Coordinates of C-alpha atoms in Angstrom, one line a residue:
M4 CA -89.1 -147.1 -17.7
P5 CA -85.6 -146.3 -17.9
F6 CA -84.7 -142.3 -18.7
F7 CA -83.5 -141.6 -21.9
S8 CA -80.7 -138.4 -22.5
L9 CA -81.4 -136.3 -24.8
H10 CA -77.7 -137.1 -26.6
Q11 CA -79.0 -140.4 -26.3
A12 CA -82.4 -140.2 -27.5
Q13 CA -81.0 -138.4 -30.5
Q14 CA -79.1 -142.2 -31.4
C15 CA -82.0 -144.0 -31.9
F16 CA -84.8 -144.8 -33.7
F17 CA -88.7 -145.9 -31.6
L18 CA -90.8 -148.0 -33.2
Y19 CA -94.2 -148.2 -31.6
S20 CA -96.7 -151.2 -31.6
P21 CA -100.7 -150.9 -29.6
K22 CA -100.2 -154.9 -29.5
P23 CA -99.3 -155.9 -26.3
L24 CA -96.1 -158.1 -25.9
S25 CA -97.5 -162.2 -24.9
K26 CA -94.9 -161.8 -21.8
F27 CA -97.2 -158.1 -20.7
P28 CA -100.4 -158.4 -21.7
R29 CA -101.0 -154.7 -19.6
A30 CA -98.0 -153.4 -21.5
R31 CA -98.4 -152.0 -24.7
T32 CA -94.8 -152.5 -26.0
L33 CA -92.4 -149.6 -27.6
F34 CA -89.7 -150.7 -29.5
F35 CA -86.3 -149.1 -30.3
L36 CA -83.6 -149.2 -32.1
C37 CA -80.3 -147.6 -32.0
S38 CA -78.1 -146.3 -34.1
K39 CA -74.5 -145.5 -34.6
M40 CA -74.9 -142.6 -36.2
S41 CA -72.2 -140.3 -35.2
S42 CA -69.8 -143.3 -36.9
N43 CA -71.5 -142.9 -39.9
S44 CA -72.6 -139.6 -40.4
N45 CA -68.5 -138.6 -39.5
S46 CA -67.2 -140.4 -42.6
L47 CA -70.3 -139.7 -44.8
Q48 CA -68.9 -135.6 -44.4
N49 CA -65.4 -136.9 -44.8
Y50 CA -65.5 -138.4 -48.0
P51 CA -63.6 -135.8 -50.5
T52 CA -65.2 -134.2 -53.2
P53 CA -65.5 -134.4 -56.0
L54 CA -64.5 -131.9 -59.0
S55 CA -65.4 -133.1 -61.9
P56 CA -68.9 -131.7 -63.2
P57 CA -71.8 -135.1 -62.3
L58 CA -73.6 -137.4 -65.9
P59 CA -75.1 -134.5 -67.0
S60 CA -79.3 -135.5 -67.5
I61 CA -79.3 -135.9 -71.3
S62 CA -76.5 -138.6 -70.9
K63 CA -78.0 -141.4 -69.7
D64 CA -80.8 -141.8 -72.2
I65 CA -78.1 -141.1 -75.1
E66 CA -75.4 -143.8 -73.3
L67 CA -78.5 -146.6 -74.1
A68 CA -79.1 -145.9 -77.0
R69 CA -75.8 -145.8 -78.4
A70 CA -75.3 -149.2 -76.3
M71 CA -78.3 -150.6 -77.7
S72 CA -76.5 -150.2 -80.9
A73 CA -73.5 -151.0 -79.8
S74 CA -74.8 -154.7 -78.9
S75 CA -76.0 -155.4 -82.5
K76 CA -73.5 -154.0 -84.6
S77 CA -70.7 -156.9 -82.4
S78 CA -73.4 -158.9 -83.1
L79 CA -72.0 -159.6 -85.8
F80 CA -68.4 -157.9 -85.8
G81 CA -65.9 -160.4 -86.7
L82 CA -62.3 -159.8 -87.1
S83 CA -61.2 -159.1 -91.1
R84 CA -56.8 -159.6 -91.8
S85 CA -57.3 -155.5 -92.0
D86 CA -57.6 -155.3 -88.3
I87 CA -54.6 -156.6 -88.1
L88 CA -52.1 -154.3 -86.4
Y89 CA -49.4 -157.3 -85.3
E90 CA -49.3 -160.9 -84.7
D91 CA -46.5 -163.9 -83.6
E92 CA -46.4 -167.0 -81.6
W93 CA -47.4 -164.9 -78.4
L94 CA -48.8 -161.7 -78.6
I95 CA -52.1 -160.5 -81.4
A96 CA -53.2 -157.2 -81.9
V97 CA -55.7 -155.6 -82.8
N98 CA -57.0 -152.2 -85.1
K99 CA -60.7 -152.3 -82.9
P100 CA -63.2 -150.5 -84.4
Q101 CA -65.6 -147.7 -82.7
G102 CA -69.2 -149.6 -81.4
I103 CA -67.4 -152.2 -80.5
Y104 CA -66.9 -154.5 -77.9
C105 CA -63.8 -155.1 -76.1
D106 CA -64.5 -158.9 -75.2
T107 CA -66.5 -158.8 -78.7
I108 CA -62.8 -158.8 -80.4
L109 CA -61.6 -160.9 -77.8
A110 CA -64.2 -164.0 -79.3
S111 CA -63.4 -163.0 -82.5
V112 CA -59.9 -163.9 -82.2
P113 CA -60.2 -168.1 -82.5
R114 CA -62.6 -167.7 -85.1
F115 CA -60.6 -165.3 -86.9
L116 CA -57.1 -167.8 -86.5
S117 CA -58.8 -170.8 -87.4
G118 CA -60.4 -170.0 -90.2
S119 CA -57.9 -167.5 -92.1
A120 CA -56.0 -169.2 -94.8
P121 CA -52.5 -169.3 -94.4
S122 CA -51.6 -166.3 -96.3
D123 CA -53.4 -164.1 -94.5
R124 CA -51.3 -165.3 -91.4
L125 CA -48.5 -163.3 -89.7
C126 CA -47.5 -165.3 -87.8
E127 CA -47.8 -169.5 -87.8
G128 CA -47.8 -170.3 -84.3
N129 CA -50.2 -172.1 -81.6
Q130 CA -53.4 -173.6 -83.8
A131 CA -56.2 -171.5 -82.1
S132 CA -57.5 -174.6 -80.5
T133 CA -54.6 -174.4 -77.9
L134 CA -54.5 -170.8 -78.0
E135 CA -55.4 -168.8 -73.6
L136 CA -56.9 -165.6 -74.9
H137 CA -56.1 -162.9 -72.5
L138 CA -56.6 -158.4 -72.9
A139 CA -54.1 -157.4 -72.4
N140 CA -55.6 -154.0 -72.3
R141 CA -59.1 -152.8 -72.5
L142 CA -60.8 -149.6 -74.8
D143 CA -63.7 -147.7 -73.9
R144 CA -66.4 -149.2 -76.7
D145 CA -66.2 -146.5 -78.6
T146 CA -62.8 -145.6 -78.0
S147 CA -61.7 -146.9 -81.1
G148 CA -57.2 -148.4 -81.5
V149 CA -54.7 -150.7 -80.7
M150 CA -56.1 -153.7 -78.9
V151 CA -53.2 -156.2 -77.9
I152 CA -54.4 -159.5 -76.4
T153 CA -51.8 -162.4 -75.3
K154 CA -52.1 -166.3 -76.3
S155 CA -51.0 -167.5 -72.8
H156 CA -51.1 -167.2 -69.9
K157 CA -47.7 -166.5 -68.7
V158 CA -47.3 -164.3 -71.4
A159 CA -50.8 -162.3 -69.6
S160 CA -49.5 -161.8 -66.6
V161 CA -46.1 -160.4 -68.0
L162 CA -47.8 -157.9 -69.9
V163 CA -50.8 -157.2 -67.9
K164 CA -47.9 -155.8 -64.4
A165 CA -46.3 -154.2 -67.3
F166 CA -49.4 -152.5 -68.2
T167 CA -50.2 -151.9 -64.5
N168 CA -46.3 -150.8 -63.2
H169 CA -47.3 -148.2 -66.3
K170 CA -44.2 -149.7 -68.0
V171 CA -46.3 -149.0 -71.7
Q172 CA -46.0 -145.8 -73.0
K173 CA -49.7 -145.2 -75.3
T174 CA -50.8 -142.6 -77.0
Y175 CA -54.0 -141.2 -78.6
V176 CA -56.0 -138.5 -80.0
A177 CA -58.5 -136.9 -79.7
F178 CA -61.2 -134.4 -81.8
C179 CA -62.1 -132.3 -78.9
I180 CA -65.1 -129.5 -78.5
G181 CA -64.8 -126.1 -76.3
S182 CA -62.3 -123.2 -74.7
A183 CA -58.6 -124.1 -76.5
P184 CA -55.8 -123.9 -74.1
K185 CA -53.7 -121.2 -74.3
S186 CA -50.7 -123.8 -74.1
E187 CA -49.2 -125.9 -76.7
R188 CA -48.5 -128.7 -74.6
I189 CA -50.3 -129.7 -70.6
T190 CA -49.8 -132.4 -68.6
I191 CA -52.9 -132.1 -65.8
K192 CA -52.4 -134.2 -62.7
S193 CA -55.5 -135.3 -60.1
G194 CA -57.3 -138.0 -57.9
H195 CA -59.9 -140.5 -60.0
G196 CA -62.3 -142.6 -59.0
R197 CA -66.0 -143.1 -57.5
S198 CA -68.6 -139.9 -57.0
K199 CA -71.1 -141.9 -54.3
F200 CA -73.6 -142.5 -57.0
G201 CA -71.1 -144.3 -59.3
A202 CA -69.6 -142.4 -61.7
W203 CA -66.1 -142.3 -62.2
R204 CA -64.4 -138.5 -60.9
V205 CA -62.1 -136.1 -61.3
Y206 CA -60.3 -135.8 -57.5
A207 CA -58.1 -133.0 -56.1
A208 CA -54.3 -134.5 -56.1
G209 CA -54.1 -133.9 -52.3
D210 CA -57.4 -136.7 -51.9
V211 CA -55.4 -139.7 -53.4
G212 CA -55.1 -142.1 -51.3
R213 CA -58.3 -140.7 -49.2
K214 CA -61.4 -143.8 -48.5
L215 CA -65.0 -142.9 -51.5
P216 CA -68.1 -144.7 -50.2
G217 CA -68.4 -148.2 -51.4
G218 CA -64.9 -148.9 -49.4
S219 CA -62.3 -147.5 -52.7
I220 CA -59.7 -144.8 -52.9
V221 CA -59.0 -141.8 -54.5
R222 CA -55.8 -143.5 -56.9
D223 CA -53.9 -140.3 -58.6
M224 CA -53.6 -140.4 -62.5
E225 CA -51.9 -138.1 -65.2
T226 CA -52.1 -137.1 -68.4
T227 CA -50.1 -134.9 -70.9
F228 CA -52.0 -133.1 -73.2
E229 CA -49.8 -131.7 -77.1
V230 CA -52.1 -129.9 -78.9
L231 CA -51.9 -130.6 -82.7
S232 CA -54.6 -127.9 -84.6
I233 CA -56.8 -125.4 -83.5
N234 CA -59.7 -124.6 -86.1
G235 CA -56.7 -126.6 -88.4
Q236 CA -54.6 -123.6 -87.7
Q237 CA -50.4 -125.3 -86.6
N238 CA -48.3 -127.0 -87.4
Y239 CA -49.0 -131.1 -86.9
K240 CA -46.2 -132.8 -85.1
E241 CA -45.7 -135.9 -86.0
Q242 CA -45.3 -138.2 -82.5
S243 CA -41.8 -138.6 -82.3
E244 CA -41.1 -135.3 -82.0
C245 CA -40.4 -133.5 -79.4
M246 CA -42.0 -130.2 -78.1
E247 CA -39.6 -127.5 -77.3
D248 CA -42.2 -125.8 -76.1
E249 CA -42.9 -124.9 -72.0
E250 CA -44.9 -127.4 -70.3
H251 CA -47.9 -126.5 -68.6
S252 CA -48.4 -128.1 -65.4
I253 CA -51.6 -128.2 -63.5
V254 CA -52.2 -130.0 -60.2
V255 CA -55.9 -129.8 -59.5
E256 CA -56.7 -129.0 -56.0
E257 CA -60.3 -127.3 -56.5
K258 CA -63.5 -127.0 -59.5
A259 CA -62.4 -125.8 -62.3
V260 CA -63.7 -122.4 -63.8
T261 CA -65.4 -123.1 -66.9
D262 CA -66.5 -119.4 -69.3
V263 CA -69.8 -121.2 -71.0
D264 CA -70.4 -117.9 -72.8
A265 CA -66.8 -118.3 -74.3
N266 CA -66.3 -119.0 -77.7
K267 CA -65.9 -123.1 -79.1
D268 CA -63.0 -123.8 -80.1
E269 CA -61.5 -127.2 -82.4
I270 CA -59.7 -128.6 -80.9
L271 CA -57.2 -131.8 -82.0
V272 CA -54.8 -133.3 -79.1
R273 CA -53.0 -136.0 -78.7
A274 CA -52.5 -136.8 -75.5
F275 CA -49.8 -139.3 -73.7
P276 CA -51.8 -140.4 -70.4
R277 CA -49.5 -141.5 -67.8
S278 CA -51.0 -143.9 -65.5
G279 CA -54.3 -146.3 -66.2
R280 CA -57.9 -144.9 -65.8
T281 CA -60.5 -145.5 -66.1
H282 CA -61.8 -142.5 -68.0
Q283 CA -58.7 -141.0 -67.3
I284 CA -58.5 -139.3 -71.3
R285 CA -62.0 -138.0 -71.3
L286 CA -62.3 -136.2 -67.7
H287 CA -59.2 -135.0 -68.3
C288 CA -60.2 -133.0 -71.4
Q289 CA -63.4 -132.1 -69.3
Y290 CA -61.7 -131.1 -66.4
L291 CA -59.2 -128.5 -69.1
G292 CA -63.2 -127.3 -70.6
F293 CA -62.2 -129.4 -73.7
P294 CA -64.3 -132.1 -73.4
I295 CA -64.1 -135.1 -76.6
R296 CA -66.9 -134.2 -79.4
G297 CA -69.4 -136.3 -78.9
D298 CA -68.7 -137.6 -75.6
V299 CA -72.1 -136.6 -74.0
K300 CA -71.2 -137.9 -70.9
Y301 CA -68.5 -135.4 -69.5
E302 CA -70.6 -133.2 -71.8
G303 CA -68.9 -132.7 -74.7
V304 CA -70.8 -131.9 -78.0
Y305 CA -73.4 -133.9 -79.0
E306 CA -74.6 -132.2 -82.2
W307 CA -72.0 -130.4 -83.9
K308 CA -72.4 -128.1 -87.4
G309 CA -76.1 -129.6 -88.3
R310 CA -74.2 -132.2 -87.5
T311 CA -75.5 -135.5 -84.5
Y312 CA -72.5 -137.8 -82.9
D313 CA -73.7 -141.2 -81.9
A314 CA -70.1 -142.2 -80.4
H315 CA -66.9 -140.1 -78.5
E316 CA -64.2 -138.4 -80.7
L317 CA -61.5 -141.0 -78.7
H318 CA -58.6 -143.3 -80.7
A319 CA -55.7 -145.3 -79.2
E320 CA -52.9 -144.1 -81.7
S321 CA -49.6 -146.3 -80.3
L322 CA -48.7 -149.0 -76.8
T323 CA -44.7 -149.1 -77.3
F324 CA -43.4 -151.7 -74.8
Q325 CA -40.7 -154.1 -73.9
H326 CA -42.3 -157.5 -75.5
P327 CA -42.8 -159.9 -72.6
V328 CA -40.7 -162.8 -74.4
T329 CA -38.1 -161.6 -76.5
G330 CA -37.3 -159.2 -74.2
F331 CA -37.3 -156.2 -77.9
P332 CA -38.4 -152.9 -77.5
L333 CA -42.0 -152.6 -79.5
L334 CA -44.0 -150.5 -81.0
I335 CA -48.0 -150.9 -81.8
Q336 CA -49.5 -147.7 -84.1
A337 CA -52.8 -147.8 -85.5
P338 CA -53.8 -146.2 -87.9
L339 CA -55.9 -142.7 -87.7
P340 CA -59.4 -143.7 -88.1
L341 CA -61.6 -140.1 -90.2
W342 CA -62.5 -137.7 -88.2
A343 CA -58.5 -137.2 -88.0
S344 CA -57.6 -138.0 -90.7
Q345 CA -59.4 -135.2 -92.1
A346 CA -58.7 -133.0 -89.2
L347 CA -55.4 -133.2 -89.1
Q348 CA -55.6 -133.0 -94.4
L349 CA -56.7 -129.6 -93.3
L350 CA -53.5 -128.8 -92.0
T351 CA -51.4 -129.7 -94.7
D352 CA -54.1 -127.7 -96.9

C-alpha cells in the first residue's frame, strides 16, 4: 500500500469497508476520496463580508403570516377605476395597494379593460384580448405606489431597457423609526448582493464586482434621501423643490455603528434611488440607522406606540421617464397613502 504525505492525507476522506472486494478476497478495503479543499476553502474565505445585519429571528414567522394574508387579499383583488393613474394605447399605470402582489395586478388588467364601460376608460386603444401585457417595474409585496404595465412586447423592451439603464427617475416616501440624521439630505453609495444564506445585504462599495456565494456578484447601489420631517417638525418640501442645504455623502466601507440606547425618532423621508436593486431603500434605511416602520425583515419596529404594524410603510410616489413611443417626458404620480398624508398633515396644522 502506498504511503501518503501529511499534506495529502489532509486532503482525503477515508472510508473503511470490513467486507472484502471480490477481486481481492483476502484484503479488507480502504476507500479514499480526495477533495480539492485548498481551492474551495480559499474561495470561501475570499467572499466579501456583508455589512448589514442578518435577518432578525422574529421576521420569519411574521413574514410568513404577512405572505399568507397577502395571498388571501390578492385572490380577491380586482382593479377599479380609482387605481388607474395613467393610460394610453401603449401603457397603463396603476397605484398598487399595500399587501398585493405585482403578478396579481398584472393578471387583473385584462379583466379591468374588458369589463369596464367605455366611459370608465382613459384610452380606447387595443382590445384586452390582443394585448401583450408586461410589468415594466416591480414593487415589493407591501410597497404601494406606481406600477407601469406595457401593452406590447416592443414597448416593454424599450421601457425595461430604460429602467435597466437607470433612465427612469423614481421617488419614494417612507416612514422610519430610528436615530434622526443630522443632515437634511444624504446620499449613500454601497454594494448590494445576496449573502450565503440567500438574504439581501449591504456590502462595501469597494466590493462591487466581487463574486458572492452562488455565483452572483456584488452590484453598486446608490440612494439619496431627503428628510421631510422629524417627530412632526420641519417644513415639508414639494418633490419639485431643490434643497439648498449641503448634501452629506456616505460611501459604505465598514459596518454601521448604531447606538441601541439612543432615542428613537419618527422620520419621514423621500428617497431617490439611482439604481434599482432589490430592497434597496429598505436596506439603506437599515444601514443608516432609521429602518422603515413595520419592516421587520430589516430591523424596523413591529410595534410602535401601542400599535402593531402589518406591513412596512414605503410608497412608490412617482416615476418620470421618456415615453417609449412618443418620446415626450412623462411624469406619473400616485396619491400618498394614509400614513404619509397624516404625517404631512401634522406639518401644516
